[in-house]
């Protein structure tokens, strides 16, 4: 099955890439989750638009990734969240919350899909999250403690 990727898929490709995958993988996983669209001559015209939008929000190489990494290392983030008396949060902190807090505290715009939370953050305190800036540049990032 020939597909056009609309989102980055590990070990497969980036948005705008035309890939050939097995029918079941494309039909049951990629297309329903909107990671890809079926390839047609009409859909092929959308590839330029997908690649332009990817270039606008993507880290543009190793130098840019190192520059963003330097900005993040100097940043202190306070992420407010509601919590009970025991320190448990009402809900969990998501990757979108972390990305928005980075931007709000004066940091660079980070795509929420680049934020990697190993286990759900459900308690008040210091927590470490990973950020994938580039295939070769990954960093651990520890925001400030959550405020109540």
Tab-separated table of N, CA and C in Angstrom:
chain	number	residue	atom	x	y	z
A	1	UNK	N	0.846	-1.171	0.000
A	1	UNK	CA	0.000	0.000	0.000
A	1	UNK	C	0.889	1.230	0.000
A	2	UNK	N	0.602	2.158	-0.857
A	2	UNK	CA	1.379	3.381	-0.981
A	2	UNK	C	0.659	4.496	-0.232
A	3	UNK	N	1.383	5.147	0.715
A	3	UNK	CA	0.802	6.179	1.562
A	3	UNK	C	1.671	7.432	1.569
A	4	UNK	N	1.052	8.558	1.917
A	4	UNK	CA	1.761	9.810	2.146
A	4	UNK	C	1.670	10.093	3.633
A	5	UNK	N	2.806	10.208	4.310
A	5	UNK	CA	2.811	10.443	5.750
A	5	UNK	C	2.404	11.884	6.048
A	6	UNK	N	1.543	12.055	7.050
A	6	UNK	CA	1.140	13.388	7.489
A	6	UNK	C	1.737	13.724	8.854
A	7	UNK	N	2.343	12.753	9.504
A	7	UNK	CA	3.003	12.946	10.793
A	7	UNK	C	4.265	12.094	10.806
A	8	UNK	N	5.171	12.438	11.692
A	8	UNK	CA	6.404	11.681	11.804
A	8	UNK	C	6.125	10.321	12.451
A	9	UNK	N	6.612	9.251	11.830
A	9	UNK	CA	6.442	7.899	12.344
A	9	UNK	C	7.841	7.307	12.495
A	10	UNK	N	8.159	6.849	13.716
A	10	UNK	CA	9.480	6.284	13.971
A	10	UNK	C	9.749	5.106	13.039
A	11	UNK	N	10.958	5.019	12.553
A	11	UNK	CA	11.443	3.959	11.670
A	11	UNK	C	10.698	3.874	10.337
A	12	UNK	N	9.958	4.938	9.974
A	12	UNK	CA	9.242	4.919	8.704
A	12	UNK	C	9.503	6.177	7.888
A	13	UNK	N	9.329	7.357	8.489
A	13	UNK	CA	9.579	8.571	7.740
A	13	UNK	C	9.001	9.803	8.408
A	14	UNK	N	9.122	10.916	7.701
A	14	UNK	CA	8.681	12.216	8.184
A	14	UNK	C	7.472	12.671	7.374
A	15	UNK	N	6.764	13.693	7.840
A	15	UNK	CA	5.606	14.183	7.093
A	15	UNK	C	5.974	14.589	5.668
A	16	UNK	N	5.154	14.175	4.724
A	16	UNK	CA	5.389	14.481	3.321
A	16	UNK	C	6.096	13.379	2.571
A	17	UNK	N	6.619	12.384	3.257
A	17	UNK	CA	7.294	11.271	2.600
A	17	UNK	C	6.269	10.295	2.023
A	18	UNK	N	6.558	9.764	0.865
A	18	UNK	CA	5.725	8.723	0.260
A	18	UNK	C	6.385	7.395	0.600
A	19	UNK	N	5.621	6.510	1.256
A	19	UNK	CA	6.172	5.240	1.719
A	19	UNK	C	5.310	4.082	1.221
A	20	UNK	N	5.913	2.942	1.139
A	20	UNK	CA	5.224	1.700	0.770
A	20	UNK	C	5.207	0.822	2.021
A	21	UNK	N	4.012	0.472	2.503
A	21	UNK	CA	3.874	-0.348	3.704
A	21	UNK	C	2.925	-1.513	3.409
A	22	UNK	N	2.894	-2.466	4.309
A	22	UNK	CA	1.964	-3.592	4.160
A	22	UNK	C	0.535	-3.078	4.335
A	23	UNK	N	-0.384	-3.733	3.661
A	23	UNK	CA	-1.779	-3.286	3.646
A	23	UNK	C	-2.382	-3.177	5.048
A	24	UNK	N	-2.173	-4.165	5.890
A	24	UNK	CA	-2.763	-4.162	7.229
A	24	UNK	C	-2.226	-3.032	8.088
A	25	UNK	N	-0.934	-2.768	8.022
A	25	UNK	CA	-0.325	-1.706	8.805
A	25	UNK	C	-0.882	-0.347	8.392
A	26	UNK	N	-1.020	-0.137	7.103
A	26	UNK	CA	-1.559	1.131	6.623
A	26	UNK	C	-3.034	1.277	6.925
A	27	UNK	N	-3.808	0.250	6.639
A	27	UNK	CA	-5.258	0.306	6.773
A	27	UNK	C	-5.702	0.310	8.241
A	28	UNK	N	-5.010	-0.416	9.109
A	28	UNK	CA	-5.452	-0.570	10.492
A	28	UNK	C	-4.761	0.350	11.488
A	29	UNK	N	-3.606	0.907	11.132
A	29	UNK	CA	-2.878	1.739	12.089
A	29	UNK	C	-2.630	3.153	11.581
A	30	UNK	N	-1.966	3.298	10.443
A	30	UNK	CA	-1.544	4.618	9.988
A	30	UNK	C	-2.708	5.515	9.562
A	31	UNK	N	-3.594	5.017	8.740
A	31	UNK	CA	-4.696	5.844	8.222
A	31	UNK	C	-5.712	6.194	9.311
A	32	UNK	N	-6.181	5.250	10.150
A	32	UNK	CA	-7.162	5.632	11.184
A	32	UNK	C	-6.628	6.639	12.200
A	33	UNK	N	-5.339	6.603	12.481
A	33	UNK	CA	-4.747	7.541	13.445
A	33	UNK	C	-4.283	8.834	12.792
A	34	UNK	N	-4.580	8.982	11.522
A	34	UNK	CA	-4.253	10.172	10.726
A	34	UNK	C	-2.753	10.438	10.651
A	35	UNK	N	-1.952	9.367	10.704
A	35	UNK	CA	-0.517	9.475	10.483
A	35	UNK	C	-0.206	9.486	8.995
A	36	UNK	N	-1.162	9.059	8.171
A	36	UNK	CA	-0.936	8.964	6.733
A	36	UNK	C	-2.260	9.080	5.990
A	37	UNK	N	-2.154	9.430	4.703
A	37	UNK	CA	-3.297	9.413	3.806
A	37	UNK	C	-2.935	8.531	2.623
A	38	UNK	N	-3.942	8.000	1.971
A	38	UNK	CA	-3.692	7.137	0.818
A	38	UNK	C	-3.089	7.959	-0.313
A	39	UNK	N	-2.169	7.358	-1.034
A	39	UNK	CA	-1.526	8.027	-2.150
A	39	UNK	C	-2.436	7.963	-3.365
A	40	UNK	N	-2.692	9.131	-3.921
A	40	UNK	CA	-3.375	9.246	-5.210
A	40	UNK	C	-2.699	10.379	-5.955
A	41	UNK	N	-3.029	10.530	-7.215
A	41	UNK	CA	-2.432	11.644	-7.968
A	41	UNK	C	-2.877	12.981	-7.391
A	42	UNK	N	-4.127	13.057	-6.948
A	42	UNK	CA	-4.622	14.295	-6.344
A	42	UNK	C	-3.973	14.563	-5.001
A	43	UNK	N	-3.787	13.514	-4.205
A	43	UNK	CA	-3.178	13.676	-2.885
A	43	UNK	C	-1.703	14.017	-2.997
A	44	UNK	N	-1.081	13.630	-4.099
A	44	UNK	CA	0.336	13.935	-4.272
A	44	UNK	C	0.573	15.441	-4.341
A	45	UNK	N	-0.429	16.196	-4.761
A	45	UNK	CA	-0.307	17.656	-4.811
A	45	UNK	C	-0.234	18.249	-3.410
A	46	UNK	N	-0.721	17.546	-2.410
A	46	UNK	CA	-0.690	18.025	-1.030
A	46	UNK	C	0.684	17.883	-0.388
A	47	UNK	N	1.566	17.136	-1.008
A	47	UNK	CA	2.889	16.882	-0.430
A	47	UNK	C	3.653	18.181	-0.207
A	48	UNK	N	3.600	19.111	-1.152
A	48	UNK	CA	4.317	20.378	-0.982
A	48	UNK	C	3.806	21.145	0.227
A	49	UNK	N	2.500	21.174	0.431
A	49	UNK	CA	1.932	21.858	1.589
A	49	UNK	C	2.348	21.205	2.894
A	50	UNK	N	2.370	19.886	2.914
A	50	UNK	CA	2.776	19.159	4.114
A	50	UNK	C	4.245	19.448	4.424
A	51	UNK	N	5.092	19.438	3.404
A	51	UNK	CA	6.521	19.681	3.624
A	51	UNK	C	6.775	21.121	4.056
A	52	UNK	N	6.008	22.091	3.522
A	52	UNK	CA	6.178	23.492	3.933
A	52	UNK	C	5.805	23.669	5.402
A	53	UNK	N	4.705	23.070	5.837
A	53	UNK	CA	4.305	23.208	7.236
A	53	UNK	C	5.281	22.493	8.159
A	54	UNK	N	5.862	21.376	7.699
A	54	UNK	CA	6.859	20.672	8.499
A	54	UNK	C	8.107	21.517	8.667
A	55	UNK	N	8.533	22.179	7.606
A	55	UNK	CA	9.735	23.007	7.668
A	55	UNK	C	9.540	24.208	8.588
A	56	UNK	N	8.324	24.711	8.686
A	56	UNK	CA	8.066	25.885	9.522
A	56	UNK	C	8.200	25.569	11.004
A	57	UNK	N	7.842	24.338	11.426
A	57	UNK	CA	7.882	24.037	12.855
A	57	UNK	C	9.010	23.097	13.249
A	58	UNK	N	9.814	22.679	12.306
A	58	UNK	CA	10.856	21.691	12.569
A	58	UNK	C	12.175	22.357	12.969
A	59	UNK	N	12.926	21.648	13.752
A	59	UNK	CA	14.285	22.062	14.060
A	59	UNK	C	15.086	21.898	12.770
A	60	UNK	N	15.816	22.929	12.381
A	60	UNK	CA	16.449	22.951	11.071
A	60	UNK	C	17.901	22.479	11.083
A	61	UNK	N	18.194	21.375	11.699
A	61	UNK	CA	19.532	20.821	11.658
A	61	UNK	C	20.196	20.802	13.021
A	62	UNK	N	21.409	20.275	13.037
A	62	UNK	CA	22.145	20.103	14.284
A	62	UNK	C	22.459	21.428	14.968
A	63	UNK	N	22.851	22.431	14.195
A	63	UNK	CA	23.199	23.723	14.801
A	63	UNK	C	21.988	24.354	15.479
A	64	UNK	N	20.865	24.316	14.809
A	64	UNK	CA	19.653	24.876	15.396
A	64	UNK	C	19.216	24.071	16.612
A	65	UNK	N	19.366	22.751	16.575
A	65	UNK	CA	19.010	21.905	17.715
A	65	UNK	C	19.897	22.222	18.925
A	66	UNK	N	21.175	22.428	18.694
A	66	UNK	CA	22.080	22.788	19.796
A	66	UNK	C	21.736	24.165	20.363
A	67	UNK	N	21.328	25.091	19.504
A	67	UNK	CA	20.937	26.422	19.956
A	67	UNK	C	19.680	26.335	20.834
A	68	UNK	N	18.691	25.559	20.413
A	68	UNK	CA	17.471	25.372	21.201
A	68	UNK	C	17.800	24.667	22.512
A	69	UNK	N	18.704	23.716	22.462
A	69	UNK	CA	19.118	23.014	23.677
A	69	UNK	C	19.725	23.989	24.685
A	70	UNK	N	20.550	24.910	24.208
A	70	UNK	CA	21.133	25.921	25.084
A	70	UNK	C	20.077	26.813	25.713
A	71	UNK	N	19.054	27.179	24.937
A	71	UNK	CA	17.968	27.994	25.481
A	71	UNK	C	17.200	27.237	26.562
A	72	UNK	N	16.984	25.943	26.349
A	72	UNK	CA	16.224	25.151	27.319
A	72	UNK	C	17.006	24.888	28.597
A	73	UNK	N	18.318	24.745	28.491
A	73	UNK	CA	19.119	24.472	29.679
A	73	UNK	C	19.132	25.654	30.635
A	74	UNK	N	18.991	26.858	30.132
A	74	UNK	CA	19.002	28.054	30.977
A	74	UNK	C	17.617	28.425	31.499
A	75	UNK	N	16.610	27.652	31.176
A	75	UNK	CA	15.228	28.002	31.458
A	75	UNK	C	14.742	27.366	32.757
A	76	UNK	N	13.991	28.127	33.543
A	76	UNK	CA	13.330	27.609	34.733
A	76	UNK	C	11.831	27.663	34.479
A	77	UNK	N	11.167	26.555	34.697
A	77	UNK	CA	9.741	26.466	34.397
A	77	UNK	C	8.966	26.158	35.661
A	78	UNK	N	7.887	26.910	35.853
A	78	UNK	CA	6.953	26.660	36.937
A	78	UNK	C	5.628	26.286	36.288
A	79	UNK	N	5.182	25.069	36.535
A	79	UNK	CA	3.968	24.567	35.911
A	79	UNK	C	2.893	24.430	36.980
A	80	UNK	N	1.943	25.371	37.027
A	80	UNK	CA	0.904	25.286	38.065
A	80	UNK	C	-0.061	24.141	37.790
A	81	UNK	N	-0.447	23.443	38.855
A	81	UNK	CA	-1.396	22.345	38.743
A	81	UNK	C	-2.148	22.211	40.065
A	82	UNK	N	-3.379	21.776	40.009
A	82	UNK	CA	-4.168	21.582	41.216
A	82	UNK	C	-3.807	20.241	41.845
A	83	UNK	N	-3.643	20.251	43.175
A	83	UNK	CA	-3.263	19.026	43.880
A	83	UNK	C	-4.000	18.939	45.204
A	84	UNK	N	-4.098	17.737	45.723
A	84	UNK	CA	-4.725	17.507	47.021
A	84	UNK	C	-3.740	17.726	48.154
A	85	UNK	N	-4.196	17.473	49.365
A	85	UNK	CA	-3.367	17.669	50.554
A	85	UNK	C	-2.169	16.732	50.593
A	86	UNK	N	-2.282	15.576	49.983
A	86	UNK	CA	-1.199	14.596	50.014
A	86	UNK	C	-0.166	14.831	48.916
A	87	UNK	N	-0.397	15.775	48.023
A	87	UNK	CA	0.554	16.054	46.958
A	87	UNK	C	0.238	15.363	45.647
A	88	UNK	N	-0.892	14.669	45.568
A	88	UNK	CA	-1.300	14.032	44.324
A	88	UNK	C	-2.054	15.046	43.474
A	89	UNK	N	-1.738	15.072	42.198
A	89	UNK	CA	-2.401	15.996	41.278
A	89	UNK	C	-3.784	15.484	40.915
A	90	UNK	N	-4.690	16.414	40.632
A	90	UNK	CA	-5.997	16.062	40.090
A	90	UNK	C	-5.811	15.907	38.588
A	91	UNK	N	-5.560	14.711	38.123
A	91	UNK	CA	-5.243	14.458	36.722
A	91	UNK	C	-3.752	14.242	36.588
A	92	UNK	N	-3.235	14.455	35.394
A	92	UNK	CA	-1.807	14.270	35.148
A	92	UNK	C	-1.306	15.405	34.264
A	93	UNK	N	-0.012	15.656	34.320
A	93	UNK	CA	0.618	16.653	33.468
A	93	UNK	C	0.938	15.988	32.136
A	94	UNK	N	0.515	16.590	31.046
A	94	UNK	CA	0.706	16.013	29.722
A	94	UNK	C	1.869	16.682	29.001
A	95	UNK	N	2.239	16.115	27.876
A	95	UNK	CA	3.302	16.689	27.053
A	95	UNK	C	2.897	18.064	26.534
A	96	UNK	N	1.619	18.244	26.233
A	96	UNK	CA	1.132	19.552	25.793
A	96	UNK	C	1.263	20.604	26.874
A	97	UNK	N	1.014	20.210	28.136
A	97	UNK	CA	1.175	21.136	29.253
A	97	UNK	C	2.620	21.577	29.394
A	98	UNK	N	3.550	20.646	29.249
A	98	UNK	CA	4.981	20.960	29.366
A	98	UNK	C	5.411	21.878	28.226
A	99	UNK	N	4.975	21.588	27.000
A	99	UNK	CA	5.339	22.419	25.852
A	99	UNK	C	4.789	23.832	26.002
A	100	UNK	N	3.550	23.960	26.491
A	100	UNK	CA	2.964	25.284	26.697
A	100	UNK	C	3.690	26.044	27.807
A	101	UNK	N	4.100	25.345	28.864
A	101	UNK	CA	4.822	25.998	29.962
A	101	UNK	C	6.200	26.480	29.510
A	102	UNK	N	6.843	25.727	28.623
A	102	UNK	CA	8.141	26.158	28.084
A	102	UNK	C	7.973	27.455	27.305
A	103	UNK	N	6.961	27.521	26.458
A	103	UNK	CA	6.711	28.713	25.665
A	103	UNK	C	6.319	29.890	26.550
A	104	UNK	N	5.486	29.647	27.568
A	104	UNK	CA	5.016	30.703	28.457
A	104	UNK	C	6.155	31.306	29.275
A	105	UNK	N	7.154	30.508	29.623
A	105	UNK	CA	8.267	31.007	30.424
A	105	UNK	C	9.374	31.631	29.569
A	106	UNK	N	9.102	31.842	28.289
A	106	UNK	CA	10.060	32.537	27.441
A	106	UNK	C	10.976	31.638	26.641
A	107	UNK	N	10.705	30.359	26.607
A	107	UNK	CA	11.535	29.422	25.865
A	107	UNK	C	11.101	29.313	24.417
A	108	UNK	N	11.790	28.500	23.654
A	108	UNK	CA	11.441	28.313	22.247
A	108	UNK	C	10.158	27.509	22.091
A	109	UNK	N	9.553	27.600	20.928
A	109	UNK	CA	8.351	26.836	20.631
A	109	UNK	C	8.752	25.388	20.390
A	110	UNK	N	8.244	24.495	21.235
A	110	UNK	CA	8.545	23.069	21.153
A	110	UNK	C	7.253	22.350	20.793
A	111	UNK	N	7.317	21.459	19.824
A	111	UNK	CA	6.163	20.656	19.454
A	111	UNK	C	5.885	19.663	20.581
A	112	UNK	N	4.614	19.504	20.942
A	112	UNK	CA	4.287	18.615	22.059
A	112	UNK	C	4.656	17.169	21.761
A	113	UNK	N	4.766	16.794	20.487
A	113	UNK	CA	5.170	15.431	20.148
A	113	UNK	C	6.658	15.204	20.408
A	114	UNK	N	7.428	16.285	20.592
A	114	UNK	CA	8.848	16.152	20.890
A	114	UNK	C	9.098	15.927	22.374
A	115	UNK	N	8.102	16.241	23.210
A	115	UNK	CA	8.227	16.060	24.655
A	115	UNK	C	7.933	14.603	24.979
A	116	UNK	N	8.861	13.961	25.660
A	116	UNK	CA	8.739	12.538	25.986
A	116	UNK	C	8.681	12.366	27.497
A	117	UNK	N	7.511	11.991	27.985
A	117	UNK	CA	7.310	11.745	29.413
A	117	UNK	C	7.316	10.240	29.616
A	118	UNK	N	8.298	9.749	30.391
A	118	UNK	CA	8.463	8.301	30.543
A	118	UNK	C	7.322	7.664	31.331
A	119	UNK	N	6.886	8.291	32.397
A	119	UNK	CA	5.729	7.799	33.143
A	119	UNK	C	4.877	9.008	33.509
A	120	UNK	N	3.576	8.833	33.660
A	120	UNK	CA	2.692	9.970	33.918
A	120	UNK	C	3.103	10.743	35.162
A	121	UNK	N	3.045	12.059	35.069
A	121	UNK	CA	3.385	12.929	36.189
A	121	UNK	C	2.095	13.192	36.961
A	122	UNK	N	1.999	12.602	38.148
A	122	UNK	CA	0.781	12.716	38.945
A	122	UNK	C	1.034	13.207	40.362
A	123	UNK	N	2.267	13.648	40.659
A	123	UNK	CA	2.574	14.131	41.991
A	123	UNK	C	3.289	15.472	41.902
A	124	UNK	N	3.223	16.229	42.987
A	124	UNK	CA	3.920	17.503	43.087
A	124	UNK	C	5.396	17.220	43.336
A	125	UNK	N	6.282	17.991	42.724
A	125	UNK	CA	7.707	17.819	42.937
A	125	UNK	C	8.494	18.051	41.663
A	126	UNK	N	9.761	17.676	41.704
A	126	UNK	CA	10.623	17.793	40.532
A	126	UNK	C	10.497	16.537	39.683
A	127	UNK	N	10.305	16.734	38.393
A	127	UNK	CA	10.183	15.612	37.469
A	127	UNK	C	11.032	15.904	36.242
A	128	UNK	N	11.604	14.867	35.650
A	128	UNK	CA	12.427	14.998	34.461
A	128	UNK	C	11.646	14.500	33.259
A	129	UNK	N	11.657	15.308	32.184
A	129	UNK	CA	11.041	14.897	30.926
A	129	UNK	C	12.108	14.964	29.846
A	130	UNK	N	11.963	14.139	28.829
A	130	UNK	CA	12.895	14.143	27.706
A	130	UNK	C	12.342	14.991	26.574
A	131	UNK	N	13.221	15.611	25.822
A	131	UNK	CA	12.824	16.388	24.662
A	131	UNK	C	13.688	15.956	23.490
A	132	UNK	N	13.040	15.524	22.419
A	132	UNK	CA	13.748	15.100	21.215
A	132	UNK	C	13.787	16.289	20.263
A	133	UNK	N	14.942	16.912	20.169
A	133	UNK	CA	15.094	18.090	19.320
A	133	UNK	C	15.445	17.714	17.891
A	134	UNK	N	16.248	16.684	17.742
A	134	UNK	CA	16.727	16.226	16.440
A	134	UNK	C	17.035	14.754	16.609
A	135	UNK	N	17.173	14.022	15.525
A	135	UNK	CA	17.464	12.595	15.649
A	135	UNK	C	18.736	12.343	16.451
A	136	UNK	N	19.698	13.252	16.356
A	136	UNK	CA	20.973	13.069	17.043
A	136	UNK	C	21.050	13.848	18.357
A	137	UNK	N	20.075	14.706	18.641
A	137	UNK	CA	20.122	15.549	19.847
A	137	UNK	C	18.871	15.294	20.679
A	138	UNK	N	19.066	14.664	21.827
A	138	UNK	CA	17.994	14.469	22.799
A	138	UNK	C	18.505	15.012	24.116
A	139	UNK	N	17.592	15.509	24.925
A	139	UNK	CA	18.016	16.050	26.205
A	139	UNK	C	16.995	15.711	27.277
A	140	UNK	N	17.462	15.695	28.505
A	140	UNK	CA	16.564	15.564	29.646
A	140	UNK	C	16.336	16.959	30.184
A	141	UNK	N	15.135	17.230	30.570
A	141	UNK	CA	14.765	18.570	31.008
A	141	UNK	C	13.994	18.436	32.299
A	142	UNK	N	14.392	19.183	33.313
A	142	UNK	CA	13.718	19.105	34.601
A	142	UNK	C	13.103	20.459	34.902
A	143	UNK	N	11.767	20.582	34.759
A	143	UNK	CA	11.140	21.838	35.115
A	143	UNK	C	11.131	22.025	36.618
A	144	UNK	N	10.844	23.231	37.034
A	144	UNK	CA	10.774	23.552	38.454
A	144	UNK	C	9.609	22.792	39.099
A	145	UNK	N	9.569	22.723	40.435
A	145	UNK	CA	8.484	21.987	41.082
A	145	UNK	C	7.123	22.577	40.733
A	146	UNK	N	6.121	21.737	40.703
A	146	UNK	CA	4.780	22.203	40.386
A	146	UNK	C	4.243	22.986	41.558
A	147	UNK	N	3.596	24.096	41.270
A	147	UNK	CA	3.007	24.880	42.346
A	147	UNK	C	1.559	24.465	42.542
A	148	UNK	N	1.050	24.705	43.721
A	148	UNK	CA	-0.324	24.297	44.042
A	148	UNK	C	-1.291	25.403	43.752
